Amino acid sequence: MKTTIAAISGSLKSTSSNTNILRALAVMAPNNVVVTVIEGLDTLPHFNPEAEEEIASVNLFRQKIKEADAVIFSTPEYAFGIPGILKNALDWLVSSGELNTKPVAAISASPLYPGGDKALASLLLTLTALGTNMGANSSLSIGSIKIKMNEAGEITHAETIQALELLLNSLIENIALSKTEYIE
Ligand SMILES: Cc1cc2nc3c(=O)[nH]c(=O)nc-3n(C[C@H](O)[C@H](O)[C@H](O)COP(=O)(O)O)c2cc1C
């Protein structure tokens, strides 16, 4: 059976470096692992804990996260924090619990040297609140991203490719480990 990883970008930009990083991970993944970029975070309404009616976009989003063996995030930093669309999406998962015990990895990428490290720290805090399973090598911030990609959005920087491979392989190992623990 295939291992499935849902990939969530914090950027809505059509030329997003973060979305391109997730696409690169999808290409890097071994044959038995499918990485799928989840689109449509902007179709989720603003989170409201009193929303009791069935909301189709929220149900679909929750279902995709539930079905995935793991989730990888890649986010830009806006004003030292994570973009509102990403925080909004995560807030929809708090009470429904799809991320609880789920293996995750988190990346931030920015054209600036620090690589969006404050957004990454904030994302990791939220993922901790959601009860996710963060194993070894599960976070990475990538600075100066524009000079590490070509015009087609492919990563050309060898060290960044290596760091992404390490993150992906560590996540795949963590998925296997968590399944073993579940069986035991
Ligand atoms: C409103 C706004 C605020 C930003 N704030 C930050 C910031 O605090 N730190 C940072 O590293 N980059 C910041 N940036 C630059 C983003 O990192 C940059 O737009 C990046 O390309 C976004 O990632 P993407 O290519 O995946 O969309 C900001 C950009 C915008 C539009």
PDB file of C-alpha atoms and ligand atoms in Angstrom:
ATOM      1  CA  MET A   1       0.000   0.000   0.000  1.00  0.00           C
ATOM      2  CA  LYS A   2       1.193   3.536  -0.799  1.00  0.00           C
ATOM      3  CA  THR A   3       2.166   5.972   1.918  1.00  0.00           C
ATOM      4  CA  THR A   4       0.376   9.283   1.456  1.00  0.00           C
ATOM      5  CA  ILE A   5       1.613  12.698   2.515  1.00  0.00           C
ATOM      6  CA  ALA A   6      -0.564  15.808   2.273  1.00  0.00           C
ATOM      7  CA  ALA A   7       1.412  18.973   1.517  1.00  0.00           C
ATOM      8  CA  ILE A   8       0.114  22.378   2.582  1.00  0.00           C
ATOM      9  CA  SER A   9       1.557  25.664   1.371  1.00  0.00           C
ATOM     10  CA  GLY A  10       1.033  28.865   3.329  1.00  0.00           C
ATOM     11  CA  SER A  11       1.220  30.920   0.134  1.00  0.00           C
ATOM     12  CA  LEU A  12      -1.513  31.605  -2.399  1.00  0.00           C
ATOM     13  CA  LYS A  13       0.943  33.109  -4.913  1.00  0.00           C
ATOM     14  CA  SER A  14       0.892  31.357  -8.298  1.00  0.00           C
ATOM     15  CA  THR A  15       4.702  31.501  -8.380  1.00  0.00           C
ATOM     16  CA  SER A  16       5.131  30.625  -4.698  1.00  0.00           C
ATOM     17  CA  SER A  17       8.541  29.325  -3.708  1.00  0.00           C
ATOM     18  CA  ASN A  18       6.928  27.440  -0.819  1.00  0.00           C
ATOM     19  CA  THR A  19       4.481  25.644  -3.111  1.00  0.00           C
ATOM     20  CA  ASN A  20       7.397  24.881  -5.448  1.00  0.00           C
ATOM     21  CA  ILE A  21       9.316  23.349  -2.525  1.00  0.00           C
ATOM     22  CA  LEU A  22       6.360  21.030  -1.877  1.00  0.00           C
ATOM     23  CA  ARG A  23       6.234  20.123  -5.579  1.00  0.00           C
ATOM     24  CA  ALA A  24       9.962  19.331  -5.426  1.00  0.00           C
ATOM     25  CA  LEU A  25       9.324  17.023  -2.470  1.00  0.00           C
ATOM     26  CA  ALA A  26       6.606  15.264  -4.487  1.00  0.00           C
ATOM     27  CA  VAL A  27       9.172  14.579  -7.226  1.00  0.00           C
ATOM     28  CA  MET A  28      11.837  13.463  -4.699  1.00  0.00           C
ATOM     29  CA  ALA A  29       9.516  11.007  -2.966  1.00  0.00           C
ATOM     30  CA  PRO A  30      10.197   7.286  -3.477  1.00  0.00           C
ATOM     31  CA  ASN A  31       7.769   5.270  -5.651  1.00  0.00           C
ATOM     32  CA  ASN A  32       5.760   3.977  -2.711  1.00  0.00           C
ATOM     33  CA  VAL A  33       5.148   7.484  -1.326  1.00  0.00           C
ATOM     34  CA  VAL A  34       2.681   9.961  -2.833  1.00  0.00           C
ATOM     35  CA  VAL A  35       2.977  13.638  -1.859  1.00  0.00           C
ATOM     36  CA  THR A  36      -0.143  15.621  -2.823  1.00  0.00           C
ATOM     37  CA  VAL A  37      -0.307  19.400  -2.598  1.00  0.00           C
ATOM     38  CA  ILE A  38      -3.652  20.388  -1.061  1.00  0.00           C
ATOM     39  CA  GLU A  39      -5.153  23.395  -2.814  1.00  0.00           C
ATOM     40  CA  GLY A  40      -8.004  25.640  -1.790  1.00  0.00           C
ATOM     41  CA  LEU A  41      -7.073  26.915   1.659  1.00  0.00           C
ATOM     42  CA  ASP A  42      -8.604  30.206   0.505  1.00  0.00           C
ATOM     43  CA  THR A  43     -11.999  28.493   0.134  1.00  0.00           C
ATOM     44  CA  LEU A  44     -12.199  27.871   3.893  1.00  0.00           C
ATOM     45  CA  PRO A  45     -14.350  30.429   5.725  1.00  0.00           C
ATOM     46  CA  HIS A  46     -12.941  32.332   8.678  1.00  0.00           C
ATOM     47  CA  PHE A  47     -12.797  29.980  11.643  1.00  0.00           C
ATOM     48  CA  ASN A  48     -15.713  30.373  14.009  1.00  0.00           C
ATOM     49  CA  PRO A  49     -16.029  27.983  16.957  1.00  0.00           C
ATOM     50  CA  GLU A  50     -19.798  28.513  16.894  1.00  0.00           C
ATOM     51  CA  ALA A  51     -20.161  27.380  13.260  1.00  0.00           C
ATOM     52  CA  GLU A  52     -22.399  24.386  13.723  1.00  0.00           C
ATOM     53  CA  GLU A  53     -23.689  23.868  10.205  1.00  0.00           C
ATOM     54  CA  GLU A  54     -21.943  21.494   7.791  1.00  0.00           C
ATOM     55  CA  ILE A  55     -19.448  23.476   5.716  1.00  0.00           C
ATOM     56  CA  ALA A  56     -18.457  21.572   2.574  1.00  0.00           C
ATOM     57  CA  SER A  57     -14.994  23.110   2.139  1.00  0.00           C
ATOM     58  CA  VAL A  58     -14.128  22.483   5.793  1.00  0.00           C
ATOM     59  CA  ASN A  59     -15.363  18.869   5.661  1.00  0.00           C
ATOM     60  CA  LEU A  60     -13.340  18.210   2.514  1.00  0.00           C
ATOM     61  CA  PHE A  61     -10.209  19.744   4.017  1.00  0.00           C
ATOM     62  CA  ARG A  62     -10.589  17.742   7.232  1.00  0.00           C
ATOM     63  CA  GLN A  63     -11.151  14.553   5.220  1.00  0.00           C
ATOM     64  CA  LYS A  64      -7.951  15.067   3.181  1.00  0.00           C
ATOM     65  CA  ILE A  65      -5.909  15.564   6.357  1.00  0.00           C
ATOM     66  CA  LYS A  66      -7.527  12.571   8.040  1.00  0.00           C
ATOM     67  CA  GLU A  67      -6.761  10.271   5.107  1.00  0.00           C
ATOM     68  CA  ALA A  68      -3.092  11.281   4.813  1.00  0.00           C
ATOM     69  CA  ASP A  69      -0.416   9.323   6.705  1.00  0.00           C
ATOM     70  CA  ALA A  70       1.479  12.567   7.325  1.00  0.00           C
ATOM     71  CA  VAL A  71       1.414  16.279   6.527  1.00  0.00           C
ATOM     72  CA  ILE A  72       4.225  18.563   5.323  1.00  0.00           C
ATOM     73  CA  PHE A  73       3.847  22.335   5.585  1.00  0.00           C
ATOM     74  CA  SER A  74       5.860  24.957   3.774  1.00  0.00           C
ATOM     75  CA  THR A  75       5.163  28.565   4.615  1.00  0.00           C
ATOM     76  CA  PRO A  76       6.321  32.087   3.955  1.00  0.00           C
ATOM     77  CA  GLU A  77       6.643  34.592   6.795  1.00  0.00           C
ATOM     78  CA  TYR A  78       4.359  37.621   6.764  1.00  0.00           C
ATOM     79  CA  ALA A  79       5.174  40.339   9.318  1.00  0.00           C
ATOM     80  CA  PHE A  80       7.094  37.844  11.485  1.00  0.00           C
ATOM     81  CA  GLY A  81       4.183  35.395  11.618  1.00  0.00           C
ATOM     82  CA  ILE A  82       2.484  32.694   9.538  1.00  0.00           C
ATOM     83  CA  PRO A  83       0.016  33.790   6.842  1.00  0.00           C
ATOM     84  CA  GLY A  84      -3.590  34.116   7.999  1.00  0.00           C
ATOM     85  CA  ILE A  85      -4.850  31.459   5.569  1.00  0.00           C
ATOM     86  CA  LEU A  86      -2.572  28.850   7.132  1.00  0.00           C
ATOM     87  CA  LYS A  87      -3.467  29.733  10.729  1.00  0.00           C
ATOM     88  CA  ASN A  88      -7.138  29.763   9.737  1.00  0.00           C
ATOM     89  CA  ALA A  89      -6.847  26.288   8.198  1.00  0.00           C
ATOM     90  CA  LEU A  90      -5.090  24.950  11.302  1.00  0.00           C
ATOM     91  CA  ASP A  91      -7.731  26.461  13.583  1.00  0.00           C
ATOM     92  CA  TRP A  92     -10.388  24.415  11.731  1.00  0.00           C
ATOM     93  CA  LEU A  93      -8.496  21.232  12.767  1.00  0.00           C
ATOM     94  CA  VAL A  94      -8.232  21.964  16.497  1.00  0.00           C
ATOM     95  CA  SER A  95     -11.524  20.561  17.741  1.00  0.00           C
ATOM     96  CA  SER A  96     -11.953  17.905  15.038  1.00  0.00           C
ATOM     97  CA  GLY A  97      -8.499  16.481  15.840  1.00  0.00           C
ATOM     98  CA  GLU A  98      -7.294  15.236  12.423  1.00  0.00           C
ATOM     99  CA  LEU A  99      -3.724  16.335  13.223  1.00  0.00           C
ATOM    100  CA  ASN A 100      -3.603  14.719  16.646  1.00  0.00           C
ATOM    101  CA  THR A 101      -0.658  12.213  16.701  1.00  0.00           C
ATOM    102  CA  LYS A 102      -0.177  12.758  12.938  1.00  0.00           C
ATOM    103  CA  PRO A 103       3.490  12.755  11.800  1.00  0.00           C
ATOM    104  CA  VAL A 104       4.318  16.211  10.418  1.00  0.00           C
ATOM    105  CA  ALA A 105       7.218  18.223   9.027  1.00  0.00           C
ATOM    106  CA  ALA A 106       7.388  22.003   8.700  1.00  0.00           C
ATOM    107  CA  ILE A 107       9.400  24.224   6.365  1.00  0.00           C
ATOM    108  CA  SER A 108       9.640  27.983   5.988  1.00  0.00           C
ATOM    109  CA  ALA A 109      11.203  29.707   3.009  1.00  0.00           C
ATOM    110  CA  SER A 110      11.904  33.358   2.367  1.00  0.00           C
ATOM    111  CA  PRO A 111      13.973  35.492   0.015  1.00  0.00           C
ATOM    112  CA  LEU A 112      15.494  36.995   3.169  1.00  0.00           C
ATOM    113  CA  TYR A 113      18.487  35.421   4.897  1.00  0.00           C
ATOM    114  CA  PRO A 114      16.727  34.186   8.103  1.00  0.00           C
ATOM    115  CA  GLY A 115      14.376  32.065   5.970  1.00  0.00           C
ATOM    116  CA  GLY A 116      11.172  32.948   7.791  1.00  0.00           C
ATOM    117  CA  ASP A 117      12.461  31.421  11.025  1.00  0.00           C
ATOM    118  CA  LYS A 118       9.952  33.343  13.187  1.00  0.00           C
ATOM    119  CA  ALA A 119       7.042  32.013  11.133  1.00  0.00           C
ATOM    120  CA  LEU A 120       8.501  28.520  11.430  1.00  0.00           C
ATOM    121  CA  ALA A 121       8.774  28.854  15.225  1.00  0.00           C
ATOM    122  CA  SER A 122       5.166  30.035  15.360  1.00  0.00           C
ATOM    123  CA  LEU A 123       3.990  27.186  13.113  1.00  0.00           C
ATOM    124  CA  LEU A 124       5.823  24.627  15.278  1.00  0.00           C
ATOM    125  CA  LEU A 125       4.140  26.045  18.379  1.00  0.00           C
ATOM    126  CA  THR A 126       0.712  25.675  16.768  1.00  0.00           C
ATOM    127  CA  LEU A 127       1.542  22.147  15.582  1.00  0.00           C
ATOM    128  CA  THR A 128       2.527  21.315  19.172  1.00  0.00           C
ATOM    129  CA  ALA A 129      -0.819  22.634  20.402  1.00  0.00           C
ATOM    130  CA  LEU A 130      -2.534  20.369  17.866  1.00  0.00           C
ATOM    131  CA  GLY A 131      -0.792  17.277  19.280  1.00  0.00           C
ATOM    132  CA  THR A 132       1.178  16.419  16.137  1.00  0.00           C
ATOM    133  CA  ASN A 133       4.040  13.943  16.056  1.00  0.00           C
ATOM    134  CA  MET A 134       7.270  15.812  15.194  1.00  0.00           C
ATOM    135  CA  GLY A 135      10.185  13.439  14.818  1.00  0.00           C
ATOM    136  CA  ALA A 136      13.877  14.003  14.060  1.00  0.00           C
ATOM    137  CA  ASN A 137      14.764  16.469  11.283  1.00  0.00           C
ATOM    138  CA  SER A 138      11.144  17.569  11.012  1.00  0.00           C
ATOM    139  CA  SER A 139      11.737  21.298  10.563  1.00  0.00           C
ATOM    140  CA  LEU A 140      13.768  23.408   8.185  1.00  0.00           C
ATOM    141  CA  SER A 141      13.979  27.095   7.343  1.00  0.00           C
ATOM    142  CA  ILE A 142      15.385  28.036   3.951  1.00  0.00           C
ATOM    143  CA  GLY A 143      16.829  31.521   3.564  1.00  0.00           C
ATOM    144  CA  SER A 144      17.668  33.334   0.325  1.00  0.00           C
ATOM    145  CA  ILE A 145      15.266  31.016  -1.494  1.00  0.00           C
ATOM    146  CA  LYS A 146      15.186  33.063  -4.705  1.00  0.00           C
ATOM    147  CA  ILE A 147      18.844  32.325  -5.483  1.00  0.00           C
ATOM    148  CA  LYS A 148      18.346  28.634  -4.689  1.00  0.00           C
ATOM    149  CA  MET A 149      15.698  28.148  -7.397  1.00  0.00           C
ATOM    150  CA  ASN A 150      15.677  28.614 -11.153  1.00  0.00           C
ATOM    151  CA  GLU A 151      13.004  30.498 -13.088  1.00  0.00           C
ATOM    152  CA  ALA A 152      10.916  27.343 -13.436  1.00  0.00           C
ATOM    153  CA  GLY A 153      10.763  27.090  -9.617  1.00  0.00           C
ATOM    154  CA  GLU A 154      13.084  24.072  -9.439  1.00  0.00           C
ATOM    155  CA  ILE A 155      15.558  23.936  -6.565  1.00  0.00           C
ATOM    156  CA  THR A 156      19.113  24.230  -7.868  1.00  0.00           C
ATOM    157  CA  HIS A 157      21.010  24.520  -4.578  1.00  0.00           C
ATOM    158  CA  ALA A 158      22.638  21.181  -3.665  1.00  0.00           C
ATOM    159  CA  GLU A 159      22.633  21.709   0.133  1.00  0.00           C
ATOM    160  CA  THR A 160      18.953  22.674   0.108  1.00  0.00           C
ATOM    161  CA  ILE A 161      18.103  19.568  -1.928  1.00  0.00           C
ATOM    162  CA  GLN A 162      20.034  17.442   0.602  1.00  0.00           C
ATOM    163  CA  ALA A 163      18.275  19.103   3.545  1.00  0.00           C
ATOM    164  CA  LEU A 164      14.872  18.482   1.933  1.00  0.00           C
ATOM    165  CA  GLU A 165      15.749  14.843   1.246  1.00  0.00           C
ATOM    166  CA  LEU A 166      16.737  14.403   4.891  1.00  0.00           C
ATOM    167  CA  LEU A 167      13.475  15.986   6.073  1.00  0.00           C
ATOM    168  CA  LEU A 168      11.379  13.832   3.719  1.00  0.00           C
ATOM    169  CA  ASN A 169      13.188  10.561   4.509  1.00  0.00           C
ATOM    170  CA  SER A 170      12.992  11.261   8.246  1.00  0.00           C
ATOM    171  CA  LEU A 171       9.262  11.893   7.937  1.00  0.00           C
ATOM    172  CA  ILE A 172       8.787   8.623   6.011  1.00  0.00           C
ATOM    173  CA  GLU A 173      10.710   6.785   8.771  1.00  0.00           C
ATOM    174  CA  ASN A 174       8.552   8.456  11.390  1.00  0.00           C
ATOM    175  CA  ILE A 175       5.389   7.348   9.559  1.00  0.00           C
ATOM    176  CA  ALA A 176       6.643   3.733   9.565  1.00  0.00           C
ATOM    177  CA  LEU A 177       7.558   3.989  13.243  1.00  0.00           C
ATOM    178  CA  SER A 178       4.189   5.427  14.210  1.00  0.00           C
ATOM    179  CA  LYS A 179       2.379   2.626  12.322  1.00  0.00           C
ATOM    180  CA  THR A 180       4.463  -0.003  14.157  1.00  0.00           C
ATOM    181  CA  GLU A 181       3.700   1.595  17.512  1.00  0.00           C
ATOM    182  CA  TYR A 182       0.013   1.623  16.593  1.00  0.00           C
ATOM    183  CA  ILE A 183       0.026  -2.126  15.751  1.00  0.00           C
ATOM    184  CA  GLU A 184       1.892  -2.969  18.993  1.00  0.00           C
TER     185      GLU A 184
HETATM  186  C1  LIG B   1       2.851  41.484   3.502  1.00  0.00           C
HETATM  187  C2  LIG B   1       4.178  40.793   3.444  1.00  0.00           C
HETATM  188  C3  LIG B   1       4.926  40.664   4.611  1.00  0.00           C
HETATM  189  C4  LIG B   1       6.151  40.002   4.583  1.00  0.00           C
HETATM  190  N1  LIG B   1       6.842  39.829   5.747  1.00  0.00           N
HETATM  191  C5  LIG B   1       7.982  39.093   5.748  1.00  0.00           C
HETATM  192  C6  LIG B   1       8.651  38.772   6.970  1.00  0.00           C
HETATM  193  O1  LIG B   1       8.261  39.156   8.058  1.00  0.00           O
HETATM  194  N2  LIG B   1       9.751  37.981   6.896  1.00  0.00           N
HETATM  195  C7  LIG B   1      10.237  37.497   5.704  1.00  0.00           C
HETATM  196  O2  LIG B   1      11.227  36.771   5.705  1.00  0.00           O
HETATM  197  N3  LIG B   1       9.626  37.801   4.532  1.00  0.00           N
HETATM  198  C8  LIG B   1       8.513  38.568   4.527  1.00  0.00           C
HETATM  199  N4  LIG B   1       7.861  38.830   3.348  1.00  0.00           N
HETATM  200  C9  LIG B   1       8.440  38.332   2.092  1.00  0.00           C
HETATM  201  C10 LIG B   1       7.990  36.908   1.812  1.00  0.00           C
HETATM  202  O3  LIG B   1       8.865  36.040   2.474  1.00  0.00           O
HETATM  203  C11 LIG B   1       8.031  36.677   0.308  1.00  0.00           C
HETATM  204  O4  LIG B   1       6.953  37.393  -0.283  1.00  0.00           O
HETATM  205  C12 LIG B   1       8.031  35.234  -0.095  1.00  0.00           C
HETATM  206  O5  LIG B   1       8.304  35.085  -1.443  1.00  0.00           O
HETATM  207  C13 LIG B   1       6.740  34.569   0.111  1.00  0.00           C
HETATM  208  O6  LIG B   1       6.849  33.177  -0.164  1.00  0.00           O
HETATM  209  P1  LIG B   1       6.166  32.535  -1.456  1.00  0.00           P
HETATM  210  O7  LIG B   1       7.097  32.742  -2.624  1.00  0.00           O
HETATM  211  O8  LIG B   1       6.007  31.104  -1.126  1.00  0.00           O
HETATM  212  O9  LIG B   1       4.863  33.245  -1.673  1.00  0.00           O
HETATM  213  C14 LIG B   1       6.652  39.500   3.361  1.00  0.00           C
HETATM  214  C15 LIG B   1       5.896  39.652   2.198  1.00  0.00           C
HETATM  215  C16 LIG B   1       4.680  40.277   2.229  1.00  0.00           C
HETATM  216  C17 LIG B   1       3.867  40.390   0.956  1.00  0.00           C
END
